[in-house]
XYZ file of C-alpha atoms in Angstrom:
178
model
C 0.000 0.000 0.000
C 2.842 2.385 0.818
C 4.609 1.555 -2.443
C 1.394 2.273 -4.377
C 1.011 5.603 -2.563
C 4.569 6.551 -3.550
C 3.958 5.775 -7.231
C 0.665 7.650 -7.225
C 2.380 10.545 -5.441
C 4.965 10.741 -8.242
C 2.207 10.844 -10.842
C 0.361 13.525 -8.881
C 3.516 15.632 -8.863
C 3.809 15.266 -12.625
C 0.198 16.306 -13.094
C 0.712 19.402 -10.963
C 4.293 20.337 -11.819
C 3.454 23.998 -11.399
C 3.283 23.281 -7.666
C 6.246 20.917 -7.676
C 9.883 20.772 -8.669
C 9.196 17.668 -10.777
C 8.462 18.259 -14.438
C 8.568 15.237 -16.690
C 8.470 14.931 -20.425
C 6.120 12.549 -22.147
C 8.996 10.101 -22.660
C 9.911 10.204 -18.960
C 6.285 9.573 -18.004
C 6.076 6.561 -20.333
C 9.341 5.185 -18.947
C 7.980 5.609 -15.428
C 4.834 3.694 -16.446
C 6.910 0.835 -17.847
C 9.128 0.669 -14.749
C 6.196 0.373 -12.347
C 5.424 -3.229 -11.350
C 2.757 -4.713 -13.621
C 0.362 -5.456 -10.782
C 0.183 -1.719 -9.985
C -0.626 -0.928 -13.615
C -3.793 -2.974 -13.207
C -4.992 -0.778 -10.329
C -7.813 1.588 -11.275
C -6.439 4.248 -8.942
C -2.982 4.035 -10.534
C -4.374 3.987 -14.097
C -6.474 7.005 -13.236
C -3.445 8.905 -11.914
C -1.440 7.985 -15.009
C -4.268 9.183 -17.281
C -4.428 12.539 -15.471
C -0.649 12.902 -15.893
C -0.948 12.057 -19.609
C -3.675 14.658 -20.000
C -1.537 17.237 -18.240
C 1.249 16.579 -20.735
C -1.102 17.144 -23.677
C -1.964 13.496 -24.318
C -5.637 13.787 -23.390
C -6.929 11.642 -26.219
C -4.634 8.812 -25.150
C -5.760 9.290 -21.537
C -9.396 9.029 -22.639
C -8.772 5.811 -24.547
C -6.978 4.303 -21.571
C -9.772 5.203 -19.146
C -12.582 4.092 -21.462
C -10.846 0.788 -22.178
C -10.456 0.155 -18.459
C -14.074 1.138 -17.768
C -15.331 -1.389 -20.320
C -13.634 -4.194 -18.413
C -13.806 -2.883 -14.847
C -16.201 -0.265 -13.506
C -14.626 1.958 -10.879
C -15.745 5.393 -9.622
C -12.233 6.845 -9.752
C -11.974 6.032 -13.476
C -15.240 7.834 -14.211
C -14.232 10.782 -12.053
C -10.908 11.102 -13.882
C -12.566 10.855 -17.272
C -14.840 13.739 -16.340
C -11.914 15.865 -15.161
C -9.708 15.515 -18.252
C -8.961 18.801 -19.977
C -9.111 17.216 -23.422
C -12.709 17.261 -24.695
C -14.320 13.901 -25.305
C -15.165 13.134 -28.910
C -18.829 12.725 -29.863
C -18.306 8.956 -30.161
C -16.701 8.717 -26.746
C -19.451 10.854 -25.250
C -22.029 8.434 -26.671
C -20.052 5.505 -25.258
C -20.003 7.182 -21.858
C -23.760 7.809 -22.071
C -24.289 4.107 -22.835
C -22.938 3.372 -19.370
C -26.072 5.083 -18.021
C -28.061 2.024 -19.097
C -26.009 -0.121 -16.711
C -25.499 2.540 -14.025
C -28.447 4.959 -14.169
C -28.046 6.033 -10.529
C -24.291 6.577 -10.503
C -23.712 10.141 -9.343
C -20.056 10.066 -10.446
C -21.088 9.054 -13.967
C -23.727 11.773 -14.167
C -21.242 14.355 -12.871
C -18.641 13.225 -15.423
C -21.194 13.428 -18.237
C -22.198 16.894 -17.069
C -18.566 18.023 -17.181
C -18.006 16.438 -20.582
C -21.108 18.051 -22.081
C -20.168 21.445 -20.621
C -16.691 21.236 -22.199
C -18.396 20.467 -25.511
C -20.568 23.593 -25.020
C -23.691 21.402 -24.694
C -24.994 23.189 -21.638
C -28.598 21.955 -21.799
C -27.374 18.337 -21.814
C -24.867 19.173 -19.081
C -27.651 20.582 -16.889
C -29.824 17.511 -17.515
C -27.069 15.159 -16.321
C -26.118 17.379 -13.397
C -29.713 17.812 -12.231
C -30.148 14.009 -12.265
C -26.946 13.723 -10.222
C -28.297 16.289 -7.783
C -31.490 14.260 -7.338
C -29.297 11.411 -6.051
C -27.914 13.591 -3.274
C -26.509 17.026 -2.597
C -22.893 17.216 -3.635
C -20.837 20.450 -3.722
C -19.053 19.405 -6.934
C -22.327 18.755 -8.733
C -23.701 22.077 -7.523
C -20.579 23.938 -8.677
C -20.724 22.375 -12.138
C -24.440 23.082 -12.369
C -23.812 26.685 -11.329
C -21.180 27.070 -14.044
C -23.422 25.517 -16.713
C -26.331 27.784 -15.757
C -24.038 30.819 -15.897
C -22.879 29.834 -19.392
C -26.526 29.624 -20.438
C -27.132 33.137 -19.078
C -29.292 32.031 -16.134
C -27.338 33.937 -13.502
C -30.045 33.755 -10.829
C -30.069 29.934 -10.960
C -26.276 29.921 -11.127
C -26.021 31.993 -7.950
C -28.618 29.808 -6.195
C -26.684 26.598 -6.970
C -23.383 28.195 -6.019
C -24.725 29.384 -2.640
C -26.178 25.944 -1.966
C -22.875 24.244 -2.856
C -20.893 26.603 -0.646
C -23.270 25.988 2.260
C -22.809 22.223 1.958
C -19.056 22.490 1.487
C -18.661 24.761 4.507
C -20.509 22.230 6.695
C -18.052 19.541 5.579
C -15.008 21.560 6.678
C -13.632 20.674 10.077
C -11.553 23.195 11.928
């Protein structure tokens, strides 16, 4: 477990090199991936961290393929969450593939949040709001509320945007322990 945490920590530093002294090239990242023991490369958490690092280095399409391939064989919330957070926009085909997962997992808040993020990045704000509102029906979540606030703002509905933002901040502030 400690070894896994160390490897994931290295990937996290790559993905946020602006806050770290580590800055890897794409080649260095690939070499790191190949040097990691194979059993770690089968971990959803590790694959997710690697995909985020790939995306950070401008290899978002490759990161998407990796995450989608893994999701087809093994469903894991961290994979869906990472897919939704990639900077690289999902292609129409990949968006449809992601939406097909809703048939199997219609009440998965992480999936609905990821779809909301993906649709928003594709400037499909009505679809984004639909997915995010369904996610919100499953339970109040500050991330869902923030994304919904941003989508509403992009659509010009500033009153709804402010309402969702205030609600998200209220929930988030209750979750903070001092």
